[in-house]
mmCIF file of C-alpha atoms and ligand atoms in Angstrom:
data_model
loop_
_atom_site.group_PDB
_atom_site.id
_atom_site.type_symbol
_atom_site.label_atom_id
_atom_site.label_comp_id
_atom_site.label_asym_id
_atom_site.label_seq_id
_atom_site.Cartn_x
_atom_site.Cartn_y
_atom_site.Cartn_z
ATOM 1 C CA MET A 2 0.000 0.000 0.000
ATOM 2 C CA GLN A 3 1.143 3.525 -0.732
ATOM 3 C CA GLN A 4 1.151 5.936 2.201
ATOM 4 C CA HIS A 5 -1.905 7.846 0.886
ATOM 5 C CA GLU A 6 -3.817 4.534 0.694
ATOM 6 C CA VAL A 7 -2.913 3.738 4.320
ATOM 7 C CA THR A 8 -4.148 7.177 5.360
ATOM 8 C CA ALA A 9 -7.384 6.759 3.362
ATOM 9 C CA LEU A 10 -7.944 3.360 5.003
ATOM 10 C CA PHE A 11 -7.637 4.850 8.499
ATOM 11 C CA ASP A 12 -9.793 7.848 7.539
ATOM 12 C CA GLN A 13 -12.543 5.304 6.781
ATOM 13 C CA GLN A 14 -11.949 3.273 9.952
ATOM 14 C CA ALA A 15 -11.617 6.179 12.408
ATOM 15 C CA ALA A 16 -15.228 6.431 13.610
ATOM 16 C CA ASN A 17 -15.451 2.703 14.423
ATOM 17 C CA TYR A 18 -11.785 1.928 15.119
ATOM 18 C CA ASN A 19 -12.069 1.477 18.883
ATOM 19 C CA SER A 20 -15.310 -0.497 18.759
ATOM 20 C CA GLN A 21 -13.997 -2.671 15.903
ATOM 21 C CA TRP A 22 -10.940 -3.680 17.945
ATOM 22 C CA GLN A 23 -12.568 -3.663 21.385
ATOM 23 C CA ASN A 24 -12.227 -7.435 21.825
ATOM 24 C CA MET A 25 -8.460 -7.134 21.267
ATOM 25 C CA ALA A 26 -8.201 -4.873 24.336
ATOM 26 C CA PRO A 27 -6.658 -7.630 26.531
ATOM 27 C CA ILE A 28 -3.680 -7.657 24.138
ATOM 28 C CA SER A 29 -3.320 -3.838 24.147
ATOM 29 C CA GLN A 30 -3.644 -3.818 27.929
ATOM 30 C CA ALA A 31 -0.949 -6.495 28.266
ATOM 31 C CA LEU A 32 1.302 -4.529 25.913
ATOM 32 C CA TYR A 33 0.761 -1.339 27.935
ATOM 33 C CA PHE A 34 1.389 -3.297 31.159
ATOM 34 C CA MET A 35 4.706 -4.519 29.767
ATOM 35 C CA MET A 36 5.821 -1.134 28.417
ATOM 36 C CA THR A 37 4.923 0.958 31.471
ATOM 37 C CA PRO A 38 8.074 0.114 33.495
ATOM 38 C CA LEU A 39 10.225 1.321 30.591
ATOM 39 C CA PHE A 40 8.597 4.773 30.860
ATOM 40 C CA SER A 41 8.882 4.898 34.650
ATOM 41 C CA LYS A 42 12.636 5.507 34.252
ATOM 42 C CA LEU A 43 11.999 8.809 32.433
ATOM 43 C CA PRO A 44 12.114 12.233 34.134
ATOM 44 C CA SER A 45 8.844 13.386 35.675
ATOM 45 C CA ASN A 46 8.427 16.145 33.052
ATOM 46 C CA ALA A 47 9.035 13.781 30.109
ATOM 47 C CA HIS A 48 7.617 14.720 26.714
ATOM 48 C CA ILE A 49 6.581 11.711 24.629
ATOM 49 C CA LEU A 50 6.318 11.588 20.836
ATOM 50 C CA CYS A 51 3.458 9.242 19.861
ATOM 51 C CA VAL A 52 3.810 8.375 16.188
ATOM 52 C CA GLY A 53 0.726 6.924 14.495
ATOM 53 C CA ALA A 54 -1.236 7.828 17.620
ATOM 54 C CA GLY A 55 -4.487 6.680 15.999
ATOM 55 C CA THR A 56 -7.457 7.299 18.261
ATOM 56 C CA GLY A 57 -5.141 8.062 21.203
ATOM 57 C CA ASN A 58 -5.154 4.688 22.980
ATOM 58 C CA GLU A 59 -1.499 4.569 24.047
ATOM 59 C CA ILE A 60 -1.536 8.256 25.019
ATOM 60 C CA LEU A 61 -4.600 7.632 27.170
ATOM 61 C CA HIS A 62 -2.811 4.821 28.993
ATOM 62 C CA LEU A 63 0.515 6.650 29.437
ATOM 63 C CA ALA A 64 -1.108 9.944 30.430
ATOM 64 C CA GLN A 65 -3.067 8.189 33.161
ATOM 65 C CA ALA A 66 -0.044 6.186 34.334
ATOM 66 C CA PHE A 67 2.269 9.244 34.330
ATOM 67 C CA PRO A 68 0.254 12.337 35.285
ATOM 68 C CA THR A 69 3.182 14.756 34.769
ATOM 69 C CA PHE A 70 4.167 13.642 31.238
ATOM 70 C CA SER A 71 3.139 15.562 28.135
ATOM 71 C CA PHE A 72 2.557 14.188 24.636
ATOM 72 C CA THR A 73 2.790 15.044 20.968
ATOM 73 C CA ALA A 74 0.487 12.930 18.806
ATOM 74 C CA VAL A 75 1.634 12.541 15.189
ATOM 75 C CA GLU A 76 -1.056 11.113 12.938
ATOM 76 C CA PRO A 77 -1.433 11.440 9.147
ATOM 77 C CA SER A 78 -5.133 10.489 9.041
ATOM 78 C CA SER A 79 -7.209 13.615 9.659
ATOM 79 C CA GLU A 80 -10.162 11.456 10.765
ATOM 80 C CA MET A 81 -8.094 9.429 13.253
ATOM 81 C CA ILE A 82 -6.574 12.560 14.792
ATOM 82 C CA LYS A 83 -10.049 14.100 15.136
ATOM 83 C CA VAL A 84 -11.142 11.041 17.151
ATOM 84 C CA CYS A 85 -7.854 11.168 19.091
ATOM 85 C CA LYS A 86 -8.460 14.811 20.090
ATOM 86 C CA HIS A 87 -12.052 14.013 21.003
ATOM 87 C CA ASN A 88 -11.113 10.987 23.167
ATOM 88 C CA LEU A 89 -8.315 12.821 24.989
ATOM 89 C CA THR A 90 -10.557 15.856 25.534
ATOM 90 C CA GLN A 91 -13.283 13.608 26.970
ATOM 91 C CA ALA A 92 -10.691 12.089 29.317
ATOM 92 C CA GLY A 93 -9.600 15.555 30.459
ATOM 93 C CA LEU A 94 -6.095 15.042 29.044
ATOM 94 C CA ALA A 95 -6.029 17.263 25.936
ATOM 95 C CA HIS A 96 -4.272 20.130 27.750
ATOM 96 C CA ARG A 97 -1.214 17.848 28.088
ATOM 97 C CA CYS A 98 -1.177 16.981 24.373
ATOM 98 C CA GLN A 99 -0.199 18.586 21.094
ATOM 99 C CA PHE A 100 -1.635 17.222 17.872
ATOM 100 C CA HIS A 101 0.131 17.096 14.521
ATOM 101 C CA ASN A 102 -1.892 15.922 11.521
ATOM 102 C CA GLY A 103 1.023 14.721 9.393
ATOM 103 C CA TYR A 104 4.286 12.805 9.644
ATOM 104 C CA VAL A 105 7.302 13.024 11.939
ATOM 105 C CA ASP A 106 9.410 14.783 9.297
ATOM 106 C CA SER A 107 6.929 17.682 9.071
ATOM 107 C CA LEU A 108 6.660 18.144 12.837
ATOM 108 C CA LYS A 109 7.419 21.797 13.655
ATOM 109 C CA ASN A 110 8.303 21.199 17.331
ATOM 110 C CA LEU A 111 12.084 20.879 17.342
ATOM 111 C CA MET A 112 12.418 20.281 21.099
ATOM 112 C CA PRO A 113 13.893 16.791 21.518
ATOM 113 C CA PHE A 114 11.625 14.191 23.101
ATOM 114 C CA ASP A 115 12.402 11.847 26.008
ATOM 115 C CA ALA A 116 10.725 8.862 24.370
ATOM 116 C CA ALA A 117 8.676 7.802 21.369
ATOM 117 C CA THR A 118 6.011 5.211 20.687
ATOM 118 C CA ALA A 119 5.009 3.721 17.337
ATOM 119 C CA VAL A 120 2.355 1.104 18.079
ATOM 120 C CA LEU A 121 1.273 -0.910 15.006
ATOM 121 C CA VAL A 122 2.576 1.732 12.597
ATOM 122 C CA SER A 123 5.829 0.760 10.849
ATOM 123 C CA GLN A 124 4.234 -2.468 9.553
ATOM 124 C CA PHE A 125 2.426 -0.351 6.955
ATOM 125 C CA ILE A 126 5.729 0.711 5.369
ATOM 126 C CA VAL A 127 6.434 -2.162 3.003
ATOM 127 C CA ASP A 128 9.534 -0.656 1.414
ATOM 128 C CA GLU A 129 12.397 -1.608 3.766
ATOM 129 C CA PRO A 130 14.631 1.483 3.247
ATOM 130 C CA LYS A 131 11.553 3.674 3.897
ATOM 131 C CA ARG A 132 10.864 1.681 7.069
ATOM 132 C CA VAL A 133 14.446 2.342 8.211
ATOM 133 C CA ALA A 134 13.944 6.056 7.363
ATOM 134 C CA PHE A 135 10.717 6.072 9.438
ATOM 135 C CA PHE A 136 12.656 4.976 12.550
ATOM 136 C CA ALA A 137 15.578 7.304 11.667
ATOM 137 C CA ASP A 138 13.136 10.269 11.647
ATOM 138 C CA ILE A 139 12.025 9.259 15.162
ATOM 139 C CA HIS A 140 15.647 8.768 16.258
ATOM 140 C CA LYS A 141 16.480 12.342 15.127
ATOM 141 C CA ARG A 142 13.697 13.743 17.321
ATOM 142 C CA LEU A 143 14.863 12.075 20.567
ATOM 143 C CA LYS A 144 17.255 13.289 23.238
ATOM 144 C CA ALA A 145 20.437 11.291 23.820
ATOM 145 C CA GLY A 146 19.323 8.361 25.984
ATOM 146 C CA GLY A 147 15.794 8.643 24.537
ATOM 147 C CA LEU A 148 13.604 5.552 24.545
ATOM 148 C CA LEU A 149 11.779 3.911 21.635
ATOM 149 C CA VAL A 150 8.825 1.545 22.043
ATOM 150 C CA SER A 151 7.487 0.091 18.838
ATOM 151 C CA ALA A 152 5.051 -2.742 18.154
ATOM 152 C CA ASP A 153 4.222 -4.401 14.859
ATOM 153 C CA LEU A 154 2.734 -7.514 13.373
ATOM 154 C CA SER A 155 5.530 -10.030 13.030
ATOM 155 C CA ALA A 156 5.839 -13.559 11.690
ATOM 156 C CA ASN A 157 8.100 -15.744 9.633
ATOM 157 C CA GLN A 158 5.875 -16.430 6.625
ATOM 158 C CA SER A 159 8.161 -19.190 5.412
ATOM 159 C CA ASP A 160 7.956 -21.090 8.704
ATOM 160 C CA LYS A 161 6.063 -24.343 8.265
ATOM 161 C CA THR A 162 3.801 -23.443 11.184
ATOM 162 C CA TYR A 163 2.861 -20.036 9.681
ATOM 163 C CA PRO A 164 -0.509 -21.265 8.300
ATOM 164 C CA MET A 165 -1.395 -22.511 11.796
ATOM 165 C CA GLN A 166 -0.195 -19.279 13.418
ATOM 166 C CA LEU A 167 -2.239 -17.239 10.951
ATOM 167 C CA SER A 168 -5.366 -19.306 11.414
ATOM 168 C CA HIS A 169 -5.012 -19.023 15.197
ATOM 169 C CA TRP A 170 -4.505 -15.259 14.923
ATOM 170 C CA LEU A 171 -7.462 -14.808 12.601
ATOM 171 C CA SER A 172 -9.695 -16.727 14.986
ATOM 172 C CA VAL A 173 -8.514 -14.439 17.800
ATOM 173 C CA MET A 174 -9.425 -11.476 15.595
ATOM 174 C CA SER A 175 -12.749 -12.951 14.513
ATOM 175 C CA SER A 176 -13.896 -12.946 18.114
ATOM 176 C CA ALA A 177 -13.529 -9.190 17.678
ATOM 177 C CA ALA A 178 -16.606 -9.278 15.425
ATOM 178 C CA VAL A 179 -14.719 -9.533 12.147
ATOM 179 C CA SER A 180 -16.765 -11.130 9.362
ATOM 180 C CA PRO A 181 -15.381 -14.059 7.287
ATOM 181 C CA GLU A 182 -15.047 -11.640 4.356
ATOM 182 C CA GLN A 183 -13.002 -9.302 6.533
ATOM 183 C CA ILE A 184 -10.810 -12.243 7.622
ATOM 184 C CA GLU A 185 -10.162 -13.089 3.984
ATOM 185 C CA ARG A 186 -9.261 -9.455 3.349
ATOM 186 C CA VAL A 187 -6.835 -9.491 6.308
ATOM 187 C CA LYS A 188 -5.195 -12.636 4.954
ATOM 188 C CA LEU A 189 -4.634 -10.996 1.578
ATOM 189 C CA ALA A 190 -3.513 -7.759 3.203
ATOM 190 C CA TYR A 191 -0.833 -9.637 5.173
ATOM 191 C CA GLU A 192 0.394 -11.086 1.919
ATOM 192 C CA ASN A 193 0.438 -7.813 -0.024
ATOM 193 C CA ASP A 194 -0.036 -4.669 2.006
ATOM 194 C CA VAL A 195 1.578 -5.230 5.397
ATOM 195 C CA ALA A 196 5.302 -5.701 5.933
ATOM 196 C CA LEU A 197 4.883 -8.810 8.083
ATOM 197 C CA LYS A 198 8.509 -9.565 8.955
ATOM 198 C CA GLU A 199 10.115 -11.909 11.400
ATOM 199 C CA SER A 200 11.353 -10.496 14.663
ATOM 200 C CA GLN A 201 15.046 -10.439 13.738
ATOM 201 C CA VAL A 202 14.341 -8.461 10.555
ATOM 202 C CA ILE A 203 12.408 -5.809 12.520
ATOM 203 C CA GLU A 204 15.176 -5.601 15.126
ATOM 204 C CA ASN A 205 17.719 -5.107 12.317
ATOM 205 C CA ILE A 206 15.580 -2.350 10.737
ATOM 206 C CA ILE A 207 15.384 -0.508 14.081
ATOM 207 C CA ALA A 208 19.138 -0.923 14.648
ATOM 208 C CA GLU A 209 19.933 0.261 11.109
ATOM 209 C CA SER A 210 18.016 3.497 11.786
ATOM 210 C CA GLY A 211 20.505 4.352 14.553
ATOM 211 C CA PHE A 212 19.006 2.857 17.716
ATOM 212 C CA THR A 213 21.005 0.568 20.020
ATOM 213 C CA GLY A 214 20.085 -2.073 22.576
ATOM 214 C CA VAL A 215 17.137 -3.307 20.514
ATOM 215 C CA TYR A 216 15.201 -6.178 22.040
ATOM 216 C CA SER A 217 11.733 -7.637 21.939
ATOM 217 C CA PHE A 218 9.841 -7.427 25.240
ATOM 218 C CA PHE A 219 6.338 -8.595 24.330
ATOM 219 C CA GLN A 220 4.474 -10.953 22.042
ATOM 220 C CA ALA A 221 0.807 -11.861 21.801
ATOM 221 C CA GLY A 222 -0.190 -13.752 18.706
ATOM 222 C CA LEU A 223 1.326 -11.924 15.748
ATOM 223 C CA ILE A 224 1.877 -8.679 17.659
ATOM 224 C CA LYS A 225 5.433 -8.185 18.805
ATOM 225 C CA ALA A 226 6.870 -5.179 20.649
ATOM 226 C CA PHE A 227 10.427 -3.881 20.719
ATOM 227 C CA THR A 228 12.356 -1.329 22.677
ATOM 228 C CA ALA A 229 15.627 0.441 21.939
ATOM 229 C CA VAL A 230 17.523 3.580 22.940
ATOM 230 C CA LYS A 231 19.217 6.494 21.243
ATOM 231 C CA GLU A 232 22.753 6.464 22.580
HETATM 232 C C1 SAM B 23 -3.177 0.281 13.398
HETATM 233 S S1 SAM B 23 -3.291 1.988 13.733
HETATM 234 C C2 SAM B 23 -2.638 2.062 15.371
HETATM 235 C C3 SAM B 23 -3.129 3.250 16.131
HETATM 236 C C4 SAM B 23 -2.641 3.310 17.583
HETATM 237 N N1 SAM B 23 -1.208 3.389 17.645
HETATM 238 C C5 SAM B 23 -3.153 2.118 18.354
HETATM 239 O O1 SAM B 23 -2.352 1.188 18.615
HETATM 240 O O2 SAM B 23 -4.348 2.090 18.688
HETATM 241 C C6 SAM B 23 -1.951 2.680 12.775
HETATM 242 C C7 SAM B 23 -1.955 4.201 12.755
HETATM 243 O O3 SAM B 23 -0.701 4.643 12.185
HETATM 244 C C8 SAM B 23 -0.954 5.705 11.281
HETATM 245 N N2 SAM B 23 0.153 5.712 10.302
HETATM 246 C C9 SAM B 23 0.297 4.948 9.202
HETATM 247 N N3 SAM B 23 1.463 5.224 8.587
HETATM 248 C C10 SAM B 23 2.087 6.181 9.323
HETATM 249 C C11 SAM B 23 3.334 6.885 9.218
HETATM 250 N N4 SAM B 23 4.182 6.654 8.213
HETATM 251 N N5 SAM B 23 3.643 7.796 10.161
HETATM 252 C C12 SAM B 23 2.793 8.034 11.195
HETATM 253 N N6 SAM B 23 1.601 7.394 11.353
HETATM 254 C C13 SAM B 23 1.246 6.495 10.425
HETATM 255 C C14 SAM B 23 -2.316 5.378 10.685
HETATM 256 O O4 SAM B 23 -2.951 6.517 10.128
HETATM 257 C C15 SAM B 23 -3.054 4.794 11.885
HETATM 258 O O5 SAM B 23 -3.743 5.768 12.615
#
């Protein structure tokens, strides 16, 4: 998928995004549970760059867990960022957030950030050098010692158990009220539109962008999360 197609897809999904994925909340909650201790090492006035913030789910969690942090949400879909602003306003958190409808490279705020998140974002960049550039843009925006937390779909599609893993994953997703037609679409999307890479490949991409100390700290089904630092 080209970037404008990804944005158009999320523009369409924005209004129903949270309800569509509501049944996957145990996985998001487990991911947030696992990533929270990484953020607890940051200074109390930390400013977090949330790339591909979507409807604001990870900001909502982090803002509640760390009441003195502030956030910059970067989101290219104008519909997703509208929902993000709405959700964070409803939660009484919008005054701690800035919103940028665009990409990291067009972000005007040049103050370096203490940490960045990119939850289920880089998987949409199928061209590998562009995926490295995506993380390099984040790396540029962090302070020395800054933290990265990124999560993506990950699998080894040539593994002989991949069909079983995929079927298992799709049945997990179908309990999230996804129709059989939608499941078929997801299957095709994983083959063509999503950069579903094995863990080691994603770690190498993150390392190539300039980060060090890359390791995976979470997996649930096909979702895998990584952390790294800017030296
Ligand atoms: C699957 S959603 C995840 C949203 C949110 N992080 C969450 O976990 O609920 C992916 C989001 O990344 C955004 N996105 C896609 N490509 C991006 C890019 N190159 N830079 C920043 N955001 C991007 C999409 O518009 C979409 O809102």
